[in-house]
Short mmCIF file of C-alpha atoms and ligand atoms in Angstrom, two decimals:
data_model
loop_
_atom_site.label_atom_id
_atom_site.label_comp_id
_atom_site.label_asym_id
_atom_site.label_seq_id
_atom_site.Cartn_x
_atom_site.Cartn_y
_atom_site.Cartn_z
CA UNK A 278 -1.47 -11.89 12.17
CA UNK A 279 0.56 -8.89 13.38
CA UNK A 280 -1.37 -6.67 15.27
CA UNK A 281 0.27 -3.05 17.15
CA UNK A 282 -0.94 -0.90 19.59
CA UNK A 283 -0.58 2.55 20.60
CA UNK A 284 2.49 2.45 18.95
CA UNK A 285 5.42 5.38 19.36
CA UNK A 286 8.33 6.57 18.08
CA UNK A 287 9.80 9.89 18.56
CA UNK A 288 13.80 10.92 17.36
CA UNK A 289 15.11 13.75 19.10
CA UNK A 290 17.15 16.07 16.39
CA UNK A 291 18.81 18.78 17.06
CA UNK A 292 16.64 18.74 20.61
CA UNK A 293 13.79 19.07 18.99
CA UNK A 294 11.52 15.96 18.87
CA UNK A 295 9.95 14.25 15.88
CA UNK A 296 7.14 12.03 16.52
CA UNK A 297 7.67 10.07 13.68
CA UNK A 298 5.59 7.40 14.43
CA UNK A 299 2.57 8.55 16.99
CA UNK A 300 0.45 6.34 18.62
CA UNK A 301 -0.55 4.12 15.79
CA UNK A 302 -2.73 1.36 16.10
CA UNK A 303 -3.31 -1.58 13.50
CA UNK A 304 -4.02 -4.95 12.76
CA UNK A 305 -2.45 -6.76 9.67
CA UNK A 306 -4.34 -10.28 9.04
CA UNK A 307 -2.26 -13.43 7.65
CA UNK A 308 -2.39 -13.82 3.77
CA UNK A 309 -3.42 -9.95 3.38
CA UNK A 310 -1.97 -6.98 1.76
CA UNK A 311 -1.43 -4.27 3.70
CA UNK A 312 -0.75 -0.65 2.13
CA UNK A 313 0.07 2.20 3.98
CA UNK A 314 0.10 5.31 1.91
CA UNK A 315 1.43 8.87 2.97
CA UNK A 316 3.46 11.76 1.50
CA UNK A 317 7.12 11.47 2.51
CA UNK A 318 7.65 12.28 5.86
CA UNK A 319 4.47 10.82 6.78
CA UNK A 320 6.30 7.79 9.30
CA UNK A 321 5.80 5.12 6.96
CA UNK A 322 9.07 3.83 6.35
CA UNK A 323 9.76 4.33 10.30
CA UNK A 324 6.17 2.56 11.26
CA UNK A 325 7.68 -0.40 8.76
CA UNK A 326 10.79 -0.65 10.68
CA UNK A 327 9.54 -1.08 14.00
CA UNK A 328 7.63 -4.20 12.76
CA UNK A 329 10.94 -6.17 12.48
CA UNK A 330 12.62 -3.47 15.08
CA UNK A 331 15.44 -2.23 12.67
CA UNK A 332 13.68 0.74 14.81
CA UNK A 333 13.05 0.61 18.27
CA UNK A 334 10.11 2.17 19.14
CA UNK A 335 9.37 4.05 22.70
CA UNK A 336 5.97 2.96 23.51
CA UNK A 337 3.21 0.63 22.51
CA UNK A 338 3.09 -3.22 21.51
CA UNK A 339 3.73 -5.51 18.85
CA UNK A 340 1.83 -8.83 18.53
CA UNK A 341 3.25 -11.14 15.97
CA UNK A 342 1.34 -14.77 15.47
CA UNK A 343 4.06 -17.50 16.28
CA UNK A 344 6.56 -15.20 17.47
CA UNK A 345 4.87 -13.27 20.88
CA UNK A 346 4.06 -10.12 21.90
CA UNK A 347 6.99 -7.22 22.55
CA UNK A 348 6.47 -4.57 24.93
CA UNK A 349 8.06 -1.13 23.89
CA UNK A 350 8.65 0.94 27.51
CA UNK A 351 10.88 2.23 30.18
CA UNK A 352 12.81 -0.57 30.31
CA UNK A 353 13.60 -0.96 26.73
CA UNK A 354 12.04 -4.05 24.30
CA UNK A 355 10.23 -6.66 26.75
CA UNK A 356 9.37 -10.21 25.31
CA UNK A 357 6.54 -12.04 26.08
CA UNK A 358 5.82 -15.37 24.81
CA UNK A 359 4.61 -18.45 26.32
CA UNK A 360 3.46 -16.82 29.30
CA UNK A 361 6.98 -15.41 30.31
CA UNK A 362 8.55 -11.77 29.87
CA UNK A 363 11.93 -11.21 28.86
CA UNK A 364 14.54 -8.84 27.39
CA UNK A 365 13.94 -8.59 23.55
CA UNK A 366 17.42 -10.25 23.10
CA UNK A 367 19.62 -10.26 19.53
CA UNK A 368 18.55 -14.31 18.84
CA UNK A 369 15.27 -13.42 19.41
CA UNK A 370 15.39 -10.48 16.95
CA UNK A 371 17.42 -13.06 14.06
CA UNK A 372 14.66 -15.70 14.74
CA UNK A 373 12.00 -12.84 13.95
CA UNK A 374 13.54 -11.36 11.27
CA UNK A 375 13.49 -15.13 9.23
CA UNK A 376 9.99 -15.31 9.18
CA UNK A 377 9.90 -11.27 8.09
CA UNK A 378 11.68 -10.53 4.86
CA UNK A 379 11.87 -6.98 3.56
CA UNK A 380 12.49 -5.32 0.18
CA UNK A 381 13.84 -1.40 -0.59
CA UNK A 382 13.07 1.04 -2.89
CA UNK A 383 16.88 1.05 -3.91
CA UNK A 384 16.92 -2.67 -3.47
CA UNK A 385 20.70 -2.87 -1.51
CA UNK A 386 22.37 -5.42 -3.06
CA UNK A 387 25.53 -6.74 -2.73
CA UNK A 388 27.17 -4.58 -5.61
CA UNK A 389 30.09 -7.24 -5.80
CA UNK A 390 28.28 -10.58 -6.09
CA UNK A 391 26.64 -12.24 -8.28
CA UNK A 392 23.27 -12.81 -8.36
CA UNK A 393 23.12 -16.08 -7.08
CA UNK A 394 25.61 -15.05 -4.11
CA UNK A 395 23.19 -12.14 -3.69
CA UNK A 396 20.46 -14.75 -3.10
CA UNK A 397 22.37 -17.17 -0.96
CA UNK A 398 23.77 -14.67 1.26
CA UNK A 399 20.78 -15.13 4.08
CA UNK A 400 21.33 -19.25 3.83
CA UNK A 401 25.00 -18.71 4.32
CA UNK A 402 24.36 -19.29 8.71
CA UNK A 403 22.13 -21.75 7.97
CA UNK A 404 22.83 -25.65 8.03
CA UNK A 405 22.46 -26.88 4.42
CA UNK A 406 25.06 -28.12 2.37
CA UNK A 407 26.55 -26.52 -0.99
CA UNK A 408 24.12 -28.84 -3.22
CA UNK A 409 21.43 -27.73 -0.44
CA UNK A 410 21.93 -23.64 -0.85
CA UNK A 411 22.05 -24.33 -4.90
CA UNK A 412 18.79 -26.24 -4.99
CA UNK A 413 17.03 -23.82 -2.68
CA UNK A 414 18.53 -20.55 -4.74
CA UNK A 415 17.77 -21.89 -8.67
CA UNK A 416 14.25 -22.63 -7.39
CA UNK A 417 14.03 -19.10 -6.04
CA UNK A 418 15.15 -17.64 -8.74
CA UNK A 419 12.72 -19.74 -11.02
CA UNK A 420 10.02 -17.67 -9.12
CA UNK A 421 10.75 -14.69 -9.83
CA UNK A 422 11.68 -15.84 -12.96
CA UNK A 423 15.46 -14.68 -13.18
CA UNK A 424 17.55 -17.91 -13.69
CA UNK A 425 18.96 -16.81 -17.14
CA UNK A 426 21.01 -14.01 -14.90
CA UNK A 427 22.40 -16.28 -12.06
CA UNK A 428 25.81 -15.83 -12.54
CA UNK A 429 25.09 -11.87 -13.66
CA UNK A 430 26.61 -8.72 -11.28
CA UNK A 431 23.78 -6.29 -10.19
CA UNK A 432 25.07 -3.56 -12.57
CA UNK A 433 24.27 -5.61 -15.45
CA UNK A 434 20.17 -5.58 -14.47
CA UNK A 435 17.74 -3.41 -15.05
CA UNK A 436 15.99 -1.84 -11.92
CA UNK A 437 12.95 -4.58 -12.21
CA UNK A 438 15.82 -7.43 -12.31
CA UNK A 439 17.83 -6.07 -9.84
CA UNK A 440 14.22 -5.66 -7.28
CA UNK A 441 13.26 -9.39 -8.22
CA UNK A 442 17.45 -10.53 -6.70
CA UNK A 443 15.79 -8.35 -3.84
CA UNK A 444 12.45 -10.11 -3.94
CA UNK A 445 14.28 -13.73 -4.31
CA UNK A 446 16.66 -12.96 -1.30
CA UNK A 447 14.22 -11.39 1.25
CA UNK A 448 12.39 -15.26 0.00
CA UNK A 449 15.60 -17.20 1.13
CA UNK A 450 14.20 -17.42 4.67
CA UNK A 451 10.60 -18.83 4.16
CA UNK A 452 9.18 -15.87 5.68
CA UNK A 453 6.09 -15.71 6.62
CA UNK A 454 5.78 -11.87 5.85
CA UNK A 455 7.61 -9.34 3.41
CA UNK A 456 7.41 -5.82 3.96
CA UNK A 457 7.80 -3.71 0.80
CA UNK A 458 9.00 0.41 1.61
CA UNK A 459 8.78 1.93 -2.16
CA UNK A 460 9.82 -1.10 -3.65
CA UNK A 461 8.50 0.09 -7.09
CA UNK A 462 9.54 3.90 -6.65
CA UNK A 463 12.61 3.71 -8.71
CA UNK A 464 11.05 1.50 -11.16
CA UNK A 465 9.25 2.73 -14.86
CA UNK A 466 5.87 2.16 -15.10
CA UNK A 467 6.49 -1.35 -17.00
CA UNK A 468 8.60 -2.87 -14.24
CA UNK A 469 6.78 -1.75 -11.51
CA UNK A 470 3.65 -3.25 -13.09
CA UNK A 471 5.73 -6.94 -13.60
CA UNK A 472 7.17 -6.57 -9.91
CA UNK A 473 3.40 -5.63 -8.53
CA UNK A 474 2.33 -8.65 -10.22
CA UNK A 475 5.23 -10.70 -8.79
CA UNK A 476 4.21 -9.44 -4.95
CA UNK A 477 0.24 -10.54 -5.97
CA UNK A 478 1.33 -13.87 -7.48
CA UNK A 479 3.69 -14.42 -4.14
CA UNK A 480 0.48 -13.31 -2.25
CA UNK A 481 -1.88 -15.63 -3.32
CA UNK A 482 0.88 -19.20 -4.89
CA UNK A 483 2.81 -18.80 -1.13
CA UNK A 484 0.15 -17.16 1.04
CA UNK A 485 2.65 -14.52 2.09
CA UNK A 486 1.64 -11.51 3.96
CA UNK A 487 2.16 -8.45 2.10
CA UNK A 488 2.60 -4.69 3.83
CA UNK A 489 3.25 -2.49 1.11
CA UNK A 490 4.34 1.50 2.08
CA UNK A 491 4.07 3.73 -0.78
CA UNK A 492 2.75 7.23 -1.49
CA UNK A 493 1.08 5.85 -4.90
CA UNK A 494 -2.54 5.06 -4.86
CA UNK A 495 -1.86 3.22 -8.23
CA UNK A 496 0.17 0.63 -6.49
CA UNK A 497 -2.48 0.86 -3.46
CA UNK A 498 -5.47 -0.20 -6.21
CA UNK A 499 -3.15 -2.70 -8.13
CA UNK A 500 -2.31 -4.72 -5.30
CA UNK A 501 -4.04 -4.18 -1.43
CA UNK A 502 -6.40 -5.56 0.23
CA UNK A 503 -6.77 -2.79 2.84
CA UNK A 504 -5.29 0.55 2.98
CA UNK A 505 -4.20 2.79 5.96
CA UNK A 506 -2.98 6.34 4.95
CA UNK A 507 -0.72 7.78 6.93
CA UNK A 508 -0.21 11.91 8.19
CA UNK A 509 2.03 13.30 10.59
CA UNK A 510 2.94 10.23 11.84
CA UNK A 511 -0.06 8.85 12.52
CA UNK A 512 -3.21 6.76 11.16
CA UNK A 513 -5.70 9.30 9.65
CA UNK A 514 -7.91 6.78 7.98
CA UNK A 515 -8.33 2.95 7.33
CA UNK A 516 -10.44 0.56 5.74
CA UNK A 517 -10.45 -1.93 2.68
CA UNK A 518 -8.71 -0.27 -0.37
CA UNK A 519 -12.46 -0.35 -2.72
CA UNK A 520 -14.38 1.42 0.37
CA UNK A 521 -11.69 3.88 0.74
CA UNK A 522 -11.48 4.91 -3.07
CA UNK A 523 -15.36 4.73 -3.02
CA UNK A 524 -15.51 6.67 -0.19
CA UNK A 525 -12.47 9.16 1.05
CA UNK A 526 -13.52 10.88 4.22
CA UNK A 527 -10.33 12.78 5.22
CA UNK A 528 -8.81 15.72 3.14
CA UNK A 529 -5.61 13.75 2.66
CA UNK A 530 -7.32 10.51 1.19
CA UNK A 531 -9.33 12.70 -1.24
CA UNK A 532 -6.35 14.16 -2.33
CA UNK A 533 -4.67 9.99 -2.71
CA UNK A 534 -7.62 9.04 -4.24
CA UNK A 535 -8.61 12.29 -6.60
CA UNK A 536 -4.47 11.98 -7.44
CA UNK A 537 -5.12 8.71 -9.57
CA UNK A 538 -8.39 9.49 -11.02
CA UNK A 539 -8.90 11.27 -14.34
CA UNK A 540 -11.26 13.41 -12.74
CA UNK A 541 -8.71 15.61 -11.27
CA UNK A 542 -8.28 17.45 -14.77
CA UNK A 543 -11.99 18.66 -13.95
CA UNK A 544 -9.92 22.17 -13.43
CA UNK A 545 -7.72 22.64 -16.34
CA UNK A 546 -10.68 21.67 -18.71
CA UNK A 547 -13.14 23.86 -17.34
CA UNK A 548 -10.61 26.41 -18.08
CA UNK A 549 -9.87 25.92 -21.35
CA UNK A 550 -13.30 24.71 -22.26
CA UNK A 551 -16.27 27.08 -23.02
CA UNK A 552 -18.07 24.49 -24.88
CA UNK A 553 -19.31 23.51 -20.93
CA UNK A 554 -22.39 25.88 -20.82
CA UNK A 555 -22.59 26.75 -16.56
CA UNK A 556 -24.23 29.78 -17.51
CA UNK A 557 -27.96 28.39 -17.00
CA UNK A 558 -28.90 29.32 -13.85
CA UNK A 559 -30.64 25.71 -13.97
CA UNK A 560 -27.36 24.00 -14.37
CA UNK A 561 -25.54 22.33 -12.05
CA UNK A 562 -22.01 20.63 -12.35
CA UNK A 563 -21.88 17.66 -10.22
CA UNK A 564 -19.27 14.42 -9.53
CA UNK A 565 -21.17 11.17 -8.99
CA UNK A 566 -19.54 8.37 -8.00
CA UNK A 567 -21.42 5.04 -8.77
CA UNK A 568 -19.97 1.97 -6.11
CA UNK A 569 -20.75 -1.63 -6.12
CA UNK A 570 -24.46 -1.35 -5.27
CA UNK A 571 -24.97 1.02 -8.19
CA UNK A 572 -22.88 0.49 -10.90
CA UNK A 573 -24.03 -0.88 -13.77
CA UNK A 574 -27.93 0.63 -13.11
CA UNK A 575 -29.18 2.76 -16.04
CA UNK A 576 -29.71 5.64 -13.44
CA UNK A 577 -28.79 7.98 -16.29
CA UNK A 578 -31.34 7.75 -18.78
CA UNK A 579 -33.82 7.21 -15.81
CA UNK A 580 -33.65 10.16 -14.33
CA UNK A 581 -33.52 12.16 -17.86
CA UNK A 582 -36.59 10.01 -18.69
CA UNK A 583 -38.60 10.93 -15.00
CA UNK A 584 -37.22 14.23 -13.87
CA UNK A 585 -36.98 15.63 -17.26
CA UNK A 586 -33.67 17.08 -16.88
CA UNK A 587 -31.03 16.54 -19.39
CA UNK A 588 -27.59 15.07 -18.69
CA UNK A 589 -24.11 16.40 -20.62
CA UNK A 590 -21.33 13.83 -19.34
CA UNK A 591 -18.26 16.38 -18.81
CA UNK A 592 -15.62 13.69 -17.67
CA UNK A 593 -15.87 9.92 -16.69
CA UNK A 594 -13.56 7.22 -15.35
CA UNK A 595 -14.12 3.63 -14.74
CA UNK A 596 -11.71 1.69 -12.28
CA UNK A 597 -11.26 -1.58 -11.46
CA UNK A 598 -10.78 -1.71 -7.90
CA UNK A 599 -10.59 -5.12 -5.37
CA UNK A 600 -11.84 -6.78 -9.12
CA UNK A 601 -14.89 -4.79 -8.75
CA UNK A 602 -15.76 -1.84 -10.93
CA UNK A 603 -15.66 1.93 -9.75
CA UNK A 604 -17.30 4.46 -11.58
CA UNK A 605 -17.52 8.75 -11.32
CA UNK A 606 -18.63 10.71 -13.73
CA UNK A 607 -18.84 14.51 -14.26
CA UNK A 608 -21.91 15.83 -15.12
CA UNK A 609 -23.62 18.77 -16.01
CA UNK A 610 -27.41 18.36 -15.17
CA UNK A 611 -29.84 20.74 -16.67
CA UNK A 612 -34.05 21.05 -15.45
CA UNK A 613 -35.92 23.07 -12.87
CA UNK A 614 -34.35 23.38 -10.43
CA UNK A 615 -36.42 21.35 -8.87
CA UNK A 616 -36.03 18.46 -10.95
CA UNK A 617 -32.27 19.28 -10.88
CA UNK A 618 -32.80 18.28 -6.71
CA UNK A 619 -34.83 15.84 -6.89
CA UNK A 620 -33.40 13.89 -9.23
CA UNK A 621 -30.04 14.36 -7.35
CA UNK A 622 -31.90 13.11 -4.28
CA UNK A 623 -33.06 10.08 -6.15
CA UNK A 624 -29.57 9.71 -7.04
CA UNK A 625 -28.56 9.24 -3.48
CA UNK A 626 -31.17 7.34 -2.48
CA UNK A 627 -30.11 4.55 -5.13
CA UNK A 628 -26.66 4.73 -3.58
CA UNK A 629 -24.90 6.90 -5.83
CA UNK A 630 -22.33 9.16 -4.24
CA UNK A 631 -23.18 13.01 -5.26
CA UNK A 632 -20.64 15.91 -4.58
CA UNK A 633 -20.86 19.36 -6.21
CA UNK A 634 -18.23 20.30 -8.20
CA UNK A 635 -16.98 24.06 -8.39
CA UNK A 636 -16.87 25.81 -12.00
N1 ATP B 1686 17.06 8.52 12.20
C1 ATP B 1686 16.28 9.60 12.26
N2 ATP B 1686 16.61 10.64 13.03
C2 ATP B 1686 15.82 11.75 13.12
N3 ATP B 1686 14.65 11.89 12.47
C3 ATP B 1686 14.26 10.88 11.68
C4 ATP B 1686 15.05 9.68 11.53
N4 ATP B 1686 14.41 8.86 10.67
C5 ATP B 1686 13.28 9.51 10.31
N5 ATP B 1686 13.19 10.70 10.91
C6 ATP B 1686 12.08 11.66 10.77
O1 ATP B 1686 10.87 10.99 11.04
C7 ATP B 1686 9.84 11.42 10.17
C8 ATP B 1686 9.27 10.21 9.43
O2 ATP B 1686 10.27 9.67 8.59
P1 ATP B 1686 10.01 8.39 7.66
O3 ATP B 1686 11.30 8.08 7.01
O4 ATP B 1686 9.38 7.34 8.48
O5 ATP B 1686 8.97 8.97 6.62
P2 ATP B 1686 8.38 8.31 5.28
O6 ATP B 1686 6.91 8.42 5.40
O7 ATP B 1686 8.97 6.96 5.10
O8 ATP B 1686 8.91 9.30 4.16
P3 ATP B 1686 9.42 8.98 2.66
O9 ATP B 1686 8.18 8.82 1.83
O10 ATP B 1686 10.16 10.23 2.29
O11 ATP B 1686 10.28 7.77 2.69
C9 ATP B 1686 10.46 12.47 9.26
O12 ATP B 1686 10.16 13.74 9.75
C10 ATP B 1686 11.94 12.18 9.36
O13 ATP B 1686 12.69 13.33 9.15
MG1 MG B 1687 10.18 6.12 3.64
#
């Protein structure tokens, strides 16, 4: 478990001050991925980097299970583990950074060796013989299923190989956790699919702890568990990743969420569409979203059937999210107005998420 508190970290540039990470507080459980999603600039990548302090940060704390809890203050990076406080010293920082692996959205590999050299490189300190280091790297490269290319340079792989060398390295160490900034952004829509379903296999075979920064709620619904989203550098809104899609409360997680749903071409259709007919004055467009409790309920043809209204489906989209579905559809609902209401309100009251949608 890695939990931080109050967490800070402010760069002065060009004396101004940029509080790139601001008082962020969050708890990360063992075995779960994490996703933190934000438009660049957001303080993901710098939030990241204070977990294995490749950033120092200014204030707050950082509990991490096995290792202790650091203290970010006046006095620089304070220590504390078995009931004593210390200077956050450089073995300290090596020890940590074994059981926390990390992968980059340009993967930084070792241009001039191979492969397998690329994946030995963290055993090199380590006491294991040469049979030792080849055991331990053919086996990683097994599981990410690469050992064809062992003795291959990382200009001769594709960005999805070259991010699984990355994968197999930041694996050398055992860790316990791998944190992933944009590890698919420079990747094609196949690859990044095979290298999400790498992270999720290493999730659940391994039990590793996955926190995975991106600003693509794609990648948030293939692989999270739970979801913070990230503004300005700090936490806007958190909570599991099928809640969240289900339910967006702030303006920036509507606009994540609405970003990888069909719906968002609502617009552009109802401008080139006039087959839509808004003119009724006993119309109304509306978006309802149907969740776990509702989906699946033929709350369609029962409220044509005891409201008497009729119901044109404009747009639809059904997701798969946490492995359970996710459903919104666009609809244009004609009646009374009266029955328009009431069967919205019945709607509702069967759990079924209603938002008006502007023509
Ligand atoms: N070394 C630095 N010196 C000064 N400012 C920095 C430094 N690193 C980051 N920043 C600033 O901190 C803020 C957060 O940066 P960060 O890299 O954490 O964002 P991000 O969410 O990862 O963005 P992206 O999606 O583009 O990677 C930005 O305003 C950035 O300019
Ligand atoms: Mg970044």
């Amino acid at each position: 478990m890695i939990e931080i508190g109050h967490l800070s970290k402010t760069y002065d540039l060009n004396k101004a001050q940029v509080h790139a990470v601001n008082d962020v507080s969050l708890r990360i459980e063992k075995g779960e991925v994490y996703g933190v999603i934000g438009y660049s600039g957001a303080g993901k990548s710098t939030l990241v980097r204070c977990i294995n302090f490749l950033e120092k940060p200014q204030a707050g704390t950082i509990h991490i299970d096995g290792f202790g809890t650091v203290y970010a203050g006046k006095q620089g990076l304070q220590l504390e583990k078995d009931g004593k406080q210390a200077q956050l010293k450089e073995k300290d920082l090596r020890q940590l950074r074994r059981s926390i692996g990390m992968i980059f959205q340009h993967f930084n590999l070792l241009d001039r060796s191979t492969v397998f050299d690329n994946v030995a490189y963290p055993l090199r300190y380590r006491h294991l013989s040469k049979k030792q280091i080849e055991e331990r790297v053919d086996h990683l490269l097994e599981l990410v299923n690469l050992s064809e290319k062992k003795n291959a340079y990382p200009s001769q792989l594709s960005g999805g190989q070259k991010q699984r060398v990355a994968i197999a390295r930041a694996l050398a160490d055992e860790p316990d956790v791998l944190l992933c900034d944009e590890a698919t952004s420079a990747l094609d829509p196949d690859a990044t699919e095979s290298i999400l379903a790498l992270l999720k296999q290493l999730n659940k075979e391994l039990g590793l702890t996955l926190v995975v920064i991106t600003h693509e709620m794609a990648v948030i619904k293939e692989i999270a568990d739970k979801v913070a989203v990230m503004e300005n550098g700090k936490i806007v809104e958190e909570g599991s990743v099928y809640d969240i899609f289900a339910s967006p409360k702030q303006p920036i997680t509507r606009k994540f969420v609405e970003s990888s749903s069909g719906l968002n071409k609502i617009g552009t259709l109802l401008q080139h569409q006039d087959s839509i007919d808004l003119s009724s004055p006993d119309s109304k467009l509306v978006k309802l979203v149907f969740t776990r409790e509702s989906v699946g309920d033929a709350l369609i043809s029962q409220i044509s059937r005891d409201y008497n209204v009729d119901v044109s489906i404009v747009l639809a989209n059904v997701d798969l999210v946490e492995e359970s579905a996710l459903g919104a559809i666009i609809a244009n609902i004609k009646g009374t107005k009266e029955n328009v209401e009431n069967a919205l309100a019945y709607l509702e009251s069967r759990s079924v998420r209603v938002e008006g949608v502007k023509a």
